[in-house]
Every structure is written in structure tokens, then in C-alpha cells.
């Protein structure tokens, strides 16, 4: 039989008639009139090529074919109802499910500890899988094909199908080893430019954020070492006289914070924005809403003012 010819309402009517053995009572059970129920029964008889229910001394009696169908149809309807009920409610304390997150570099070290603490306290049956991505386009692709439920990273390109919420920001700082001769005072431009620098150069378009800011003043620094990952800079700085510009959270998560000194960059730099992004198709799903709210609740709602410094330059974030 072609399932396109089966209306779910016909199966609901069948289940009600089988339970009540009376068309009028079956209609009252599911909120339909007696004529509507009679029409539904006529359609079922035509589709299934069987009388299904015949009059007997104590009401309608199922034919062998109807008796054969009764339990499978009732089970299918119960399963559908449970599925629909689940999509309308989400109890994190009892559910067993897995969410998939797309995290860019540094975002993972910030997001995962906080989110795991929330899950341990409120959703012990919820598991996570993590996919790392290295560009805005890669993040959008992950969301478009449904490989991840949400991403956390720098803001994605504007799109009506991708929704965003602010999560946290990271401030840029200069780091030097403890007891470096340049520490203990404000880092002026002349001292800054006299030092050997570690440049962070991920495989993305645009200038390093520090170089972009310096270029607006017609200045260049001496880069003694170029590395692809910001996470490697703290260890390298701790054992040398070089300077690096990194996000403050990278220092905190590096394991070398006690061997480093943080000082302000001599020119104003915007903080790095990190946002949570998700596909519009997942916006209303209760489970998806819950994990997004759990993540938002794990961060204080602090969003630093931005002056759009170097706004005309494409800045890579890591």
C-alpha cells in the first residue's frame, strides 16, 4: 500500500473505534462528529479492502483484519505521541542525549570547562562531541549540513539562516617573561618596538591584529619568530626575552601564567568578540534552546565597548 494515501487522522479514528466499538462515542473520544467518523471508517474500508468493523449484539466488532491491525496501530500512535511530547519539553535531569559543538581554537579552552560544570550539576545524562574549525566559512558549513548544533568563535558572516548571541570577549595583552628588563613600568611605543617579537600567523586572510594597529601609525615591529598557534606563545615567551601579543585568556589557560608578566599594548586594540551561532532551523527546538541557554548562563553578561579600531582591516582571530 502507498503510505501517501494514509492520513494519520484515519489511524487515530481506527484506534478510537476499536477502543469504543461505537462510532459516536469514538468521535467524542477524539473530538470529531459522528458523520466525520463514519466518513473516516468508509475511507479506511476502501483503503484496506476490508469491512474492519461490523455490527454485533454489543456494538461494532472488529474483523480478523482489524484485530490484526489494532495493536500495531496503537503502538505506532503512542510512539508518535511520545516523540511529539519530547519535542515540546526537555528535562535535562533525566534525558540521555548528545550535543555536538563546533569550537574555534581558544574558544574550546574557555567554553568547555564552564559548560561541563553546568552539565555535571544539571544534566548528568547529556554528552558532548566537539568539532574544531579554523575559519568562518568552515563554521557556517558545519551548521548548514547539521554536523554541529552550535558553534562558538568570532562572529560569522551575516546570514538570515545563521543566528548569533554574544558570549564573551577577550582582551589583547602583551606578555613578557617575569623579571624582563622592560617590565615594571608602562610599555611605551619606543620600548615595544625595540624588542624582538613573536608573531601569531594562522593560515587566514588579513594582517596580524598588532601589525594592523601599528600600520595605522606608520610603524612596524621586528618579528623574530612566527608561529601558527597563539597557545604556543606563553611557553616561548617564558623562556626568552621576546614579546608576544595574545588574548588574556590564553595566558590564564597556558600553565605559564606565574612565569609571565602582562602589560598593555601601547596602542588601543579592540577586544576579540566570541559569539555562539546556530542554524535557524534549530532555533525553536526545546533541547537546542536548553543547551544554548545553559551556555549563555555560564558566562557573565559583560560586553566591552568597541571603538571599531582598525575596522577597515581584515583582522584574523585565533
Short mmCIF file of C-alpha atoms in Angstrom, two decimals:
data_model
loop_
_atom_site.label_atom_id
_atom_site.label_comp_id
_atom_site.label_asym_id
_atom_site.label_seq_id
_atom_site.Cartn_x
_atom_site.Cartn_y
_atom_site.Cartn_z
CA UNK A 1 0.00 0.00 0.00
CA UNK A 2 1.19 3.51 -0.82
CA UNK A 3 1.53 5.32 2.52
CA UNK A 4 0.80 8.63 0.79
CA UNK A 5 -2.83 7.53 0.79
CA UNK A 6 -2.95 7.15 4.56
CA UNK A 7 -3.97 10.19 6.61
CA UNK A 8 -2.76 9.95 10.21
CA UNK A 9 -6.23 11.06 11.30
CA UNK A 10 -7.63 7.84 9.80
CA UNK A 11 -5.40 5.79 12.08
CA UNK A 12 -6.49 7.88 15.07
CA UNK A 13 -10.10 7.22 14.09
CA UNK A 14 -9.40 3.50 13.73
CA UNK A 15 -7.84 3.36 17.21
CA UNK A 16 -10.78 5.21 18.75
CA UNK A 17 -13.38 2.99 17.07
CA UNK A 18 -11.52 -0.13 18.17
CA UNK A 19 -11.47 1.15 21.76
CA UNK A 20 -15.13 2.33 21.91
CA UNK A 21 -16.80 -0.11 19.46
CA UNK A 22 -19.20 2.73 18.69
CA UNK A 23 -18.80 5.44 16.05
CA UNK A 24 -20.50 8.19 18.08
CA UNK A 25 -18.50 7.50 21.26
CA UNK A 26 -15.31 7.15 19.24
CA UNK A 27 -15.96 10.60 17.74
CA UNK A 28 -16.47 12.12 21.18
CA UNK A 29 -13.24 10.48 22.34
CA UNK A 30 -11.16 12.32 19.74
CA UNK A 31 -13.31 15.42 19.24
CA UNK A 32 -14.92 14.58 15.89
CA UNK A 33 -18.56 14.42 14.84
CA UNK A 34 -20.40 11.18 14.10
CA UNK A 35 -20.59 11.94 10.34
CA UNK A 36 -16.86 12.64 10.25
CA UNK A 37 -16.14 9.34 11.98
CA UNK A 38 -18.42 7.46 9.61
CA UNK A 39 -16.62 9.06 6.66
CA UNK A 40 -13.25 8.10 8.15
CA UNK A 41 -14.38 4.50 8.58
CA UNK A 42 -15.60 4.42 4.98
CA UNK A 43 -12.20 5.65 3.76
CA UNK A 44 -10.39 3.07 5.86
CA UNK A 45 -12.57 0.28 4.47
CA UNK A 46 -11.83 1.44 0.95
CA UNK A 47 -8.07 1.74 1.53
CA UNK A 48 -7.69 -1.56 3.36
CA UNK A 49 -10.26 -3.50 1.31
CA UNK A 50 -11.88 -4.85 4.45
CA UNK A 51 -15.04 -4.10 6.47
CA UNK A 52 -12.86 -3.68 9.57
CA UNK A 53 -15.81 -3.27 11.97
CA UNK A 54 -19.23 -4.94 11.65
CA UNK A 55 -22.31 -4.61 13.80
CA UNK A 56 -22.74 -7.18 16.57
CA UNK A 57 -25.04 -7.66 19.54
CA UNK A 58 -22.88 -5.42 21.79
CA UNK A 59 -21.71 -2.82 19.28
CA UNK A 60 -19.17 -2.85 16.48
CA UNK A 61 -16.97 -5.93 16.31
CA UNK A 62 -13.52 -5.99 14.64
CA UNK A 63 -12.93 -8.26 11.70
CA UNK A 64 -9.84 -10.51 11.81
CA UNK A 65 -8.01 -7.90 9.72
CA UNK A 66 -8.94 -5.11 12.18
CA UNK A 67 -7.90 -7.26 15.15
CA UNK A 68 -4.57 -7.85 13.42
CA UNK A 69 -4.04 -4.12 12.89
CA UNK A 70 -5.23 -2.87 16.30
CA UNK A 71 -2.07 -3.34 18.36
CA UNK A 72 0.47 -2.18 15.73
CA UNK A 73 -1.58 0.95 15.06
CA UNK A 74 -1.99 1.71 18.77
CA UNK A 75 1.74 1.22 19.34
CA UNK A 76 2.64 3.46 16.40
CA UNK A 77 0.34 6.21 17.66
CA UNK A 78 1.81 6.01 21.16
CA UNK A 79 5.33 6.25 19.71
CA UNK A 80 4.37 9.29 17.64
CA UNK A 81 2.79 10.91 20.70
CA UNK A 82 5.90 10.32 22.81
CA UNK A 83 8.06 11.81 20.06
CA UNK A 84 5.88 14.90 19.82
CA UNK A 85 5.75 15.26 23.60
CA UNK A 86 9.56 15.14 23.72
CA UNK A 87 9.87 17.97 21.23
CA UNK A 88 7.61 20.11 23.38
CA UNK A 89 9.55 19.60 26.61
CA UNK A 90 13.12 18.93 27.68
CA UNK A 91 14.09 17.73 31.13
CA UNK A 92 17.88 17.92 31.36
CA UNK A 93 17.97 16.00 34.63
CA UNK A 94 16.56 12.80 33.08
CA UNK A 95 17.30 12.90 29.35
CA UNK A 96 20.12 10.96 27.67
CA UNK A 97 21.32 12.79 24.59
CA UNK A 98 24.42 14.17 22.89
CA UNK A 99 25.06 17.69 21.62
CA UNK A 100 27.71 18.49 19.03
CA UNK A 101 29.69 21.72 19.33
CA UNK A 102 31.90 23.46 16.80
CA UNK A 103 34.67 25.35 18.63
CA UNK A 104 37.41 27.53 17.18
CA UNK A 105 40.82 27.22 18.80
CA UNK A 106 40.89 29.21 22.02
CA UNK A 107 37.10 29.08 22.39
CA UNK A 108 37.27 25.43 23.41
CA UNK A 109 39.52 26.08 26.40
CA UNK A 110 37.14 28.78 27.63
CA UNK A 111 33.79 27.18 26.86
CA UNK A 112 34.26 23.51 27.76
CA UNK A 113 35.23 23.82 31.46
CA UNK A 114 32.25 26.05 32.19
CA UNK A 115 29.77 24.04 30.16
CA UNK A 116 30.93 20.71 31.60
CA UNK A 117 30.38 22.11 35.12
CA UNK A 118 26.79 23.03 34.17
CA UNK A 119 26.14 19.57 32.71
CA UNK A 120 27.57 17.79 35.76
CA UNK A 121 25.24 19.74 38.04
CA UNK A 122 22.08 19.85 35.94
CA UNK A 123 22.24 17.34 33.09
CA UNK A 124 24.30 14.25 34.03
CA UNK A 125 22.95 12.29 31.05
CA UNK A 126 23.98 14.86 28.45
CA UNK A 127 27.17 14.16 26.50
CA UNK A 128 29.17 16.40 24.16
CA UNK A 129 31.14 15.89 20.98
CA UNK A 130 33.43 18.64 19.72
CA UNK A 131 34.47 19.59 16.20
CA UNK A 132 37.21 22.16 15.71
CA UNK A 133 37.07 24.60 12.80
CA UNK A 134 39.55 27.15 11.54
CA UNK A 135 37.54 29.68 9.52
CA UNK A 136 34.19 31.43 9.38
CA UNK A 137 33.22 29.55 6.21
CA UNK A 138 34.01 26.21 7.86
CA UNK A 139 31.76 27.09 10.80
CA UNK A 140 28.87 28.01 8.51
CA UNK A 141 29.31 24.75 6.58
CA UNK A 142 29.14 22.73 9.82
CA UNK A 143 25.89 24.48 10.78
CA UNK A 144 24.37 24.24 7.30
CA UNK A 145 24.84 20.48 6.98
CA UNK A 146 23.87 19.82 10.60
CA UNK A 147 27.22 18.39 11.73
CA UNK A 148 27.08 20.57 14.85
CA UNK A 149 24.27 22.03 16.94
CA UNK A 150 26.09 25.29 17.60
CA UNK A 151 29.47 26.96 17.19
CA UNK A 152 31.47 29.32 19.36
CA UNK A 153 34.03 31.63 17.79
CA UNK A 154 34.37 35.05 16.26
CA UNK A 155 31.21 36.42 14.61
CA UNK A 156 30.23 34.67 11.40
CA UNK A 157 29.31 36.41 8.18
CA UNK A 158 25.85 37.94 8.23
CA UNK A 159 23.18 35.47 7.12
CA UNK A 160 19.45 35.17 7.67
CA UNK A 161 19.80 31.45 8.36
CA UNK A 162 22.56 31.74 10.98
CA UNK A 163 21.60 33.25 14.34
CA UNK A 164 24.05 34.60 16.93
CA UNK A 165 24.26 35.53 20.60
CA UNK A 166 27.11 37.34 22.33
CA UNK A 167 29.03 35.09 24.70
CA UNK A 168 32.32 36.62 25.86
CA UNK A 169 35.21 38.82 24.81
CA UNK A 170 38.97 38.53 25.17
CA UNK A 171 41.33 41.45 25.73
CA UNK A 172 44.68 41.58 23.93
CA UNK A 173 47.74 41.89 26.17
CA UNK A 174 51.49 41.91 25.68
CA UNK A 175 53.36 39.21 27.55
CA UNK A 176 56.97 39.18 28.72
CA UNK A 177 58.83 36.79 30.98
CA UNK A 178 58.93 37.60 34.68
CA UNK A 179 61.75 39.99 35.57
CA UNK A 180 62.22 41.06 31.96
CA UNK A 181 64.02 44.44 31.90
CA UNK A 182 61.01 46.04 30.18
CA UNK A 183 58.59 45.07 32.96
CA UNK A 184 57.74 47.14 35.99
CA UNK A 185 56.63 50.17 34.01
CA UNK A 186 54.19 51.09 31.26
CA UNK A 187 55.25 49.72 27.89
CA UNK A 188 55.82 52.75 25.69
CA UNK A 189 55.95 52.54 21.90
CA UNK A 190 59.72 53.00 21.70
CA UNK A 191 60.41 50.14 24.10
CA UNK A 192 57.79 47.98 22.43
CA UNK A 193 59.39 48.42 19.00
CA UNK A 194 62.89 47.77 20.33
CA UNK A 195 62.05 44.22 21.42
CA UNK A 196 62.07 41.02 19.42
CA UNK A 197 58.54 39.80 18.80
CA UNK A 198 56.73 36.52 18.36
CA UNK A 199 54.10 36.90 15.67
CA UNK A 200 50.99 34.73 15.59
CA UNK A 201 50.21 33.96 11.95
CA UNK A 202 47.38 31.48 11.49
CA UNK A 203 46.51 30.45 7.94
CA UNK A 204 43.81 33.09 7.49
CA UNK A 205 43.41 36.25 5.44
CA UNK A 206 44.39 39.63 6.80
CA UNK A 207 47.09 41.20 8.94
CA UNK A 208 48.03 40.23 12.47
CA UNK A 209 45.94 42.46 14.74
CA UNK A 210 49.01 44.07 16.32
CA UNK A 211 50.60 44.76 12.93
CA UNK A 212 47.31 46.21 11.70
CA UNK A 213 47.22 48.66 14.61
CA UNK A 214 50.88 49.61 14.14
CA UNK A 215 50.36 50.14 10.40
CA UNK A 216 47.77 52.84 11.13
CA UNK A 217 50.60 54.82 12.76
CA UNK A 218 53.16 54.00 10.09
CA UNK A 219 55.12 51.70 12.41
CA UNK A 220 56.49 48.19 12.10
CA UNK A 221 57.89 45.83 14.71
CA UNK A 222 60.72 43.32 14.38
CA UNK A 223 59.35 39.79 14.18
CA UNK A 224 61.98 37.29 15.32
CA UNK A 225 59.69 34.24 15.32
CA UNK A 226 56.41 33.41 13.59
CA UNK A 227 54.21 30.61 14.92
CA UNK A 228 50.79 29.40 13.73
CA UNK A 229 49.09 28.98 17.12
CA UNK A 230 48.61 31.54 19.87
CA UNK A 231 48.64 28.78 22.51
CA UNK A 232 52.34 28.16 21.90
CA UNK A 233 53.38 31.75 22.66
CA UNK A 234 53.28 31.76 26.51
CA UNK A 235 55.82 28.94 26.86
CA UNK A 236 58.13 30.52 24.29
CA UNK A 237 57.97 33.93 25.96
CA UNK A 238 58.53 32.45 29.44
CA UNK A 239 61.93 31.11 28.36
CA UNK A 240 63.15 34.05 26.25
CA UNK A 241 63.41 37.82 26.05
CA UNK A 242 60.80 38.02 23.28
CA UNK A 243 57.39 39.64 23.48
CA UNK A 244 54.07 38.33 22.16
CA UNK A 245 50.57 39.78 21.84
CA UNK A 246 47.94 37.26 22.88
CA UNK A 247 44.46 37.14 24.31
CA UNK A 248 44.39 37.38 28.09
CA UNK A 249 42.57 34.07 28.43
CA UNK A 250 45.35 32.29 26.55
CA UNK A 251 47.75 33.26 29.34
CA UNK A 252 45.37 32.05 32.05
CA UNK A 253 44.99 28.65 30.35
CA UNK A 254 48.64 28.21 29.38
CA UNK A 255 50.09 26.84 32.60
CA UNK A 256 52.80 29.52 32.41
CA UNK A 257 50.92 32.47 33.94
CA UNK A 258 53.17 32.54 37.02
CA UNK A 259 56.23 32.93 34.79
CA UNK A 260 54.83 35.80 32.72
CA UNK A 261 54.04 39.48 33.08
CA UNK A 262 51.13 41.02 31.21
CA UNK A 263 51.28 44.64 30.09
CA UNK A 264 49.02 46.74 27.91
CA UNK A 265 49.65 47.08 24.20
CA UNK A 266 50.90 50.65 23.58
CA UNK A 267 48.08 51.37 21.10
CA UNK A 268 44.33 50.85 21.59
CA UNK A 269 43.08 47.45 20.44
CA UNK A 270 39.54 46.21 20.28
CA UNK A 271 38.67 43.16 22.37
CA UNK A 272 38.11 39.95 20.44
CA UNK A 273 34.40 39.05 20.31
CA UNK A 274 33.29 35.44 20.71
CA UNK A 275 29.70 34.57 19.85
CA UNK A 276 27.54 31.48 19.89
CA UNK A 277 25.98 30.71 16.49
CA UNK A 278 23.28 28.25 15.45
CA UNK A 279 21.14 27.47 12.42
CA UNK A 280 17.66 28.96 12.26
CA UNK A 281 16.11 25.50 11.80
CA UNK A 282 17.21 24.62 15.36
CA UNK A 283 16.04 27.86 16.93
CA UNK A 284 12.74 26.63 18.41
CA UNK A 285 13.72 23.08 19.41
CA UNK A 286 13.49 22.80 23.24
CA UNK A 287 16.65 20.70 23.63
CA UNK A 288 18.59 23.10 21.43
CA UNK A 289 17.22 26.08 23.35
CA UNK A 290 18.26 24.47 26.62
CA UNK A 291 21.89 23.88 25.64
CA UNK A 292 22.16 27.43 24.28
CA UNK A 293 20.70 28.91 27.47
CA UNK A 294 22.98 26.71 29.57
CA UNK A 295 25.99 28.08 27.71
CA UNK A 296 24.80 31.68 27.93
CA UNK A 297 24.22 31.26 31.66
CA UNK A 298 27.79 30.04 32.14
CA UNK A 299 29.18 33.47 31.20
CA UNK A 300 28.64 36.85 32.84
CA UNK A 301 26.85 39.29 30.59
CA UNK A 302 29.79 41.63 30.15
CA UNK A 303 30.45 43.07 26.73
CA UNK A 304 33.22 45.63 26.46
CA UNK A 305 32.78 48.77 24.38
CA UNK A 306 34.34 48.64 20.94
CA UNK A 307 35.69 51.65 19.08
CA UNK A 308 35.97 49.75 15.78
CA UNK A 309 39.71 50.35 15.76
CA UNK A 310 41.34 49.19 12.54
CA UNK A 311 37.85 48.50 11.36
CA UNK A 312 38.86 48.88 7.73
CA UNK A 313 41.33 45.98 8.03
CA UNK A 314 40.54 42.29 7.96
CA UNK A 315 41.79 41.00 11.29
CA UNK A 316 42.33 37.29 11.95
CA UNK A 317 41.36 35.98 15.35
CA UNK A 318 42.64 32.77 16.80
#
